[in-house]
């Protein structure tokens, strides 16, 4: 099977009125959806500066899933943007980012967890809701558990890699309405944690809704 998306068949512009799926994920909440091969998942940062923690799994075999390490290796670049092939843990292309109005997305910093929040922000954050809990809820809908959570993509999250190799988490750069379009190269389960973190500058200290749309160019 040819895993490489056919770029010549890409829609030039996707008409929002022709989306086959359109849902607004409330602030703080998890979401999952099925995106079929050839369909496009659009993620819209409705109000801007919202971290959208995202994972992809092969629908046919969920042991094949997004690999941040293989994606960085495949690109030879640390950020996700237009043209980035999102790789699986066994070296297949899961999807390709075909449009991006923001320009740069993190896939190094991982999802926030209660443990990481204590280290970053202090002990008073121990019982705050985190992306890891959202992912556990999201994946339980597909028979998966905590052990299935792997390092993710943080769409719209601004995590500069400093010259000494450390990650900085700073103010988000996405504006209201910024979006990414992701073309599925195989049938996928997509899981999103709309990050609930209130201590994080790249979330604007204020989690906000994101909108997901699915387009099927074959029928649009
Ligand atoms: Zn988070």
Short mmCIF file of C-alpha atoms and ligand atoms in Angstrom, two decimals:
data_model
loop_
_atom_site.label_atom_id
_atom_site.label_comp_id
_atom_site.label_asym_id
_atom_site.label_seq_id
_atom_site.Cartn_x
_atom_site.Cartn_y
_atom_site.Cartn_z
CA UNK A 1 0.00 0.00 0.00
CA UNK A 2 1.30 3.42 -0.92
CA UNK A 3 1.41 5.38 2.32
CA UNK A 4 2.46 8.62 0.69
CA UNK A 5 -0.40 11.06 0.26
CA UNK A 6 -1.10 12.20 -3.27
CA UNK A 7 -0.41 15.91 -3.08
CA UNK A 8 -1.71 16.53 -6.60
CA UNK A 9 -5.13 15.45 -5.39
CA UNK A 10 -5.21 17.88 -2.49
CA UNK A 11 -8.05 20.32 -2.28
CA UNK A 12 -6.90 23.85 -2.98
CA UNK A 13 -9.30 25.29 -0.46
CA UNK A 14 -11.69 23.49 1.83
CA UNK A 15 -15.15 24.98 2.01
CA UNK A 16 -16.26 24.99 5.68
CA UNK A 17 -19.84 24.56 4.51
CA UNK A 18 -18.90 21.14 3.08
CA UNK A 19 -17.36 19.67 6.23
CA UNK A 20 -18.74 16.21 7.00
CA UNK A 21 -18.10 16.77 10.70
CA UNK A 22 -17.95 19.95 12.75
CA UNK A 23 -17.59 20.02 16.53
CA UNK A 24 -16.40 22.53 19.08
CA UNK A 25 -14.38 20.95 21.90
CA UNK A 26 -15.12 22.94 25.06
CA UNK A 27 -12.23 24.37 27.06
CA UNK A 28 -10.43 21.67 29.11
CA UNK A 29 -12.19 18.71 27.46
CA UNK A 30 -11.01 15.57 25.60
CA UNK A 31 -12.21 14.48 22.14
CA UNK A 32 -11.74 11.55 19.80
CA UNK A 33 -12.79 11.03 16.23
CA UNK A 34 -12.22 8.75 13.23
CA UNK A 35 -10.49 10.29 10.22
CA UNK A 36 -10.48 8.03 7.15
CA UNK A 37 -7.65 7.76 4.64
CA UNK A 38 -7.88 10.71 2.25
CA UNK A 39 -9.94 12.82 4.65
CA UNK A 40 -8.67 16.05 6.16
CA UNK A 41 -8.88 16.88 9.86
CA UNK A 42 -8.91 20.63 10.47
CA UNK A 43 -8.13 21.88 13.99
CA UNK A 44 -9.05 25.52 14.60
CA UNK A 45 -7.68 27.51 17.52
CA UNK A 46 -10.89 29.49 17.96
CA UNK A 47 -9.65 32.19 20.31
CA UNK A 48 -5.88 31.77 19.84
CA UNK A 49 -3.12 30.79 22.26
CA UNK A 50 -4.63 27.41 23.09
CA UNK A 51 -2.44 24.29 23.33
CA UNK A 52 -4.12 21.38 21.51
CA UNK A 53 -2.48 18.11 22.59
CA UNK A 54 -3.05 15.60 19.80
CA UNK A 55 -2.37 11.91 19.12
CA UNK A 56 -3.05 9.59 16.18
CA UNK A 57 -3.53 5.80 16.11
CA UNK A 58 -4.07 3.43 13.21
CA UNK A 59 -7.74 2.41 13.31
CA UNK A 60 -6.85 -1.04 11.96
CA UNK A 61 -4.26 -1.73 14.65
CA UNK A 62 -3.94 0.74 17.49
CA UNK A 63 -0.52 -0.63 18.42
CA UNK A 64 0.61 1.48 15.46
CA UNK A 65 0.53 5.08 16.67
CA UNK A 66 2.11 8.50 16.41
CA UNK A 67 5.83 8.66 17.09
CA UNK A 68 7.24 12.08 17.91
CA UNK A 69 10.76 10.68 17.70
CA UNK A 70 10.30 9.22 14.20
CA UNK A 71 8.51 12.37 13.04
CA UNK A 72 11.40 14.60 14.12
CA UNK A 73 13.90 12.18 12.57
CA UNK A 74 11.94 12.02 9.28
CA UNK A 75 11.80 15.82 8.97
CA UNK A 76 15.27 16.53 10.27
CA UNK A 77 13.53 19.38 12.11
CA UNK A 78 12.05 19.68 15.59
CA UNK A 79 8.76 21.45 14.78
CA UNK A 80 5.59 20.39 13.02
CA UNK A 81 4.38 22.63 10.19
CA UNK A 82 3.10 22.50 6.59
CA UNK A 83 4.56 19.46 4.83
CA UNK A 84 5.44 17.58 8.02
CA UNK A 85 4.81 13.86 7.67
CA UNK A 86 3.45 12.55 10.94
CA UNK A 87 5.18 9.18 11.36
CA UNK A 88 4.13 6.04 13.16
CA UNK A 89 6.19 3.94 15.54
CA UNK A 90 6.80 1.42 12.73
CA UNK A 91 7.89 3.95 10.13
CA UNK A 92 4.67 4.55 8.17
CA UNK A 93 3.22 7.96 7.36
CA UNK A 94 0.04 8.39 9.41
CA UNK A 95 -0.83 11.79 8.00
CA UNK A 96 0.64 14.92 6.48
CA UNK A 97 0.13 18.51 7.57
CA UNK A 98 -1.11 20.15 4.37
CA UNK A 99 -1.98 23.61 5.66
CA UNK A 100 -0.92 25.65 8.67
CA UNK A 101 -1.74 29.30 9.28
CA UNK A 102 0.21 29.39 12.56
CA UNK A 103 3.57 28.14 11.33
CA UNK A 104 5.11 26.10 14.09
CA UNK A 105 3.94 23.43 16.51
CA UNK A 106 5.73 21.57 19.29
CA UNK A 107 6.17 17.82 19.46
CA UNK A 108 8.94 17.67 22.06
CA UNK A 109 7.36 18.81 25.32
CA UNK A 110 4.69 16.11 25.65
CA UNK A 111 1.35 16.36 27.41
CA UNK A 112 0.98 18.00 30.79
CA UNK A 113 0.45 15.60 33.68
CA UNK A 114 -0.14 16.11 37.38
CA UNK A 115 3.45 14.99 37.97
CA UNK A 116 4.95 17.39 35.43
CA UNK A 117 2.77 20.24 36.67
CA UNK A 118 4.11 19.80 40.21
CA UNK A 119 7.67 20.04 38.90
CA UNK A 120 6.93 23.04 36.69
CA UNK A 121 4.45 25.00 38.75
CA UNK A 122 4.54 23.78 42.35
CA UNK A 123 2.78 21.40 44.71
CA UNK A 124 -0.46 23.37 44.77
CA UNK A 125 -1.10 22.15 41.20
CA UNK A 126 -1.08 18.48 42.22
CA UNK A 127 -4.84 18.00 41.93
CA UNK A 128 -5.39 20.14 38.86
CA UNK A 129 -6.79 18.47 35.78
CA UNK A 130 -4.14 17.68 33.16
CA UNK A 131 -3.91 16.45 29.57
CA UNK A 132 -2.87 12.98 30.70
CA UNK A 133 -6.24 12.51 32.40
CA UNK A 134 -7.99 13.80 29.30
CA UNK A 135 -6.11 11.32 27.12
CA UNK A 136 -6.97 8.43 29.47
CA UNK A 137 -10.68 9.34 29.18
CA UNK A 138 -10.41 9.76 25.41
CA UNK A 139 -8.61 6.48 24.83
CA UNK A 140 -10.89 4.46 27.10
CA UNK A 141 -13.55 5.01 24.43
CA UNK A 142 -11.40 2.93 22.09
CA UNK A 143 -10.36 0.22 24.55
CA UNK A 144 -7.01 1.78 25.32
CA UNK A 145 -5.44 2.59 28.67
CA UNK A 146 -2.76 4.73 30.28
CA UNK A 147 -0.03 2.57 28.74
CA UNK A 148 -1.18 3.62 25.25
CA UNK A 149 -0.39 7.30 25.82
CA UNK A 150 2.74 8.25 23.92
CA UNK A 151 4.50 11.59 23.36
CA UNK A 152 2.13 13.80 21.41
CA UNK A 153 1.92 16.84 19.19
CA UNK A 154 1.08 20.13 20.88
CA UNK A 155 -0.61 22.04 18.11
CA UNK A 156 -0.38 25.82 18.55
CA UNK A 157 1.91 25.45 21.58
CA UNK A 158 5.02 27.59 21.45
CA UNK A 159 8.00 25.69 22.85
CA UNK A 160 11.26 27.20 21.61
CA UNK A 161 14.30 24.96 21.86
CA UNK A 162 17.05 27.08 23.37
CA UNK A 163 20.68 26.93 22.25
CA UNK A 164 21.58 24.71 25.21
CA UNK A 165 18.87 22.25 24.19
CA UNK A 166 16.42 23.14 26.95
CA UNK A 167 12.75 23.62 26.15
CA UNK A 168 11.14 26.96 26.94
CA UNK A 169 7.39 27.26 27.32
CA UNK A 170 6.41 30.79 26.40
CA UNK A 171 3.48 32.82 25.16
CA UNK A 172 1.53 31.21 22.36
CA UNK A 173 1.82 32.67 18.86
CA UNK A 174 -1.51 31.49 17.43
CA UNK A 175 -4.15 34.06 16.63
CA UNK A 176 -7.92 33.56 16.82
CA UNK A 177 -9.01 31.35 13.95
CA UNK A 178 -5.60 29.91 13.13
CA UNK A 179 -5.87 26.35 11.85
CA UNK A 180 -3.99 23.27 10.72
CA UNK A 181 -5.19 20.80 8.07
CA UNK A 182 -4.03 17.20 8.44
CA UNK A 183 -4.47 14.75 5.54
CA UNK A 184 -4.86 11.16 6.73
CA UNK A 185 -2.71 8.60 4.92
CA UNK A 186 -4.56 5.71 6.59
CA UNK A 187 -7.71 5.31 8.66
CA UNK A 188 -6.96 7.00 11.97
CA UNK A 189 -8.27 7.49 15.46
CA UNK A 190 -7.42 11.02 16.50
CA UNK A 191 -7.40 11.96 20.17
CA UNK A 192 -7.24 15.52 21.45
CA UNK A 193 -6.82 16.94 24.91
CA UNK A 194 -7.83 20.57 24.79
CA UNK A 195 -5.23 21.47 27.38
CA UNK A 196 -6.76 22.51 30.75
CA UNK A 197 -3.49 23.93 32.06
CA UNK A 198 -4.04 27.37 33.65
CA UNK A 199 -0.43 27.87 34.76
CA UNK A 200 0.93 27.79 31.25
CA UNK A 201 1.71 31.01 29.35
CA UNK A 202 1.24 29.33 25.97
CA UNK A 203 -2.36 28.71 26.99
CA UNK A 204 -2.75 32.38 27.80
CA UNK A 205 -3.46 31.20 31.41
CA UNK A 206 -7.00 30.72 30.17
CA UNK A 207 -8.06 27.53 28.35
CA UNK A 208 -10.45 28.20 25.46
CA UNK A 209 -12.48 26.07 23.01
CA UNK A 210 -11.09 24.56 19.82
CA UNK A 211 -13.08 23.48 16.78
CA UNK A 212 -12.50 20.30 14.79
CA UNK A 213 -13.81 19.74 11.29
CA UNK A 214 -13.43 16.74 8.97
CA UNK A 215 -13.53 17.12 5.19
CA UNK A 216 -13.80 14.36 2.62
CA UNK A 217 -12.36 15.75 -0.62
CA UNK A 218 -13.76 12.75 -2.48
CA UNK A 219 -17.31 13.90 -1.85
CA UNK A 220 -16.83 17.64 -1.25
ZN1 LIG B 1 -2.01 20.07 28.88
#
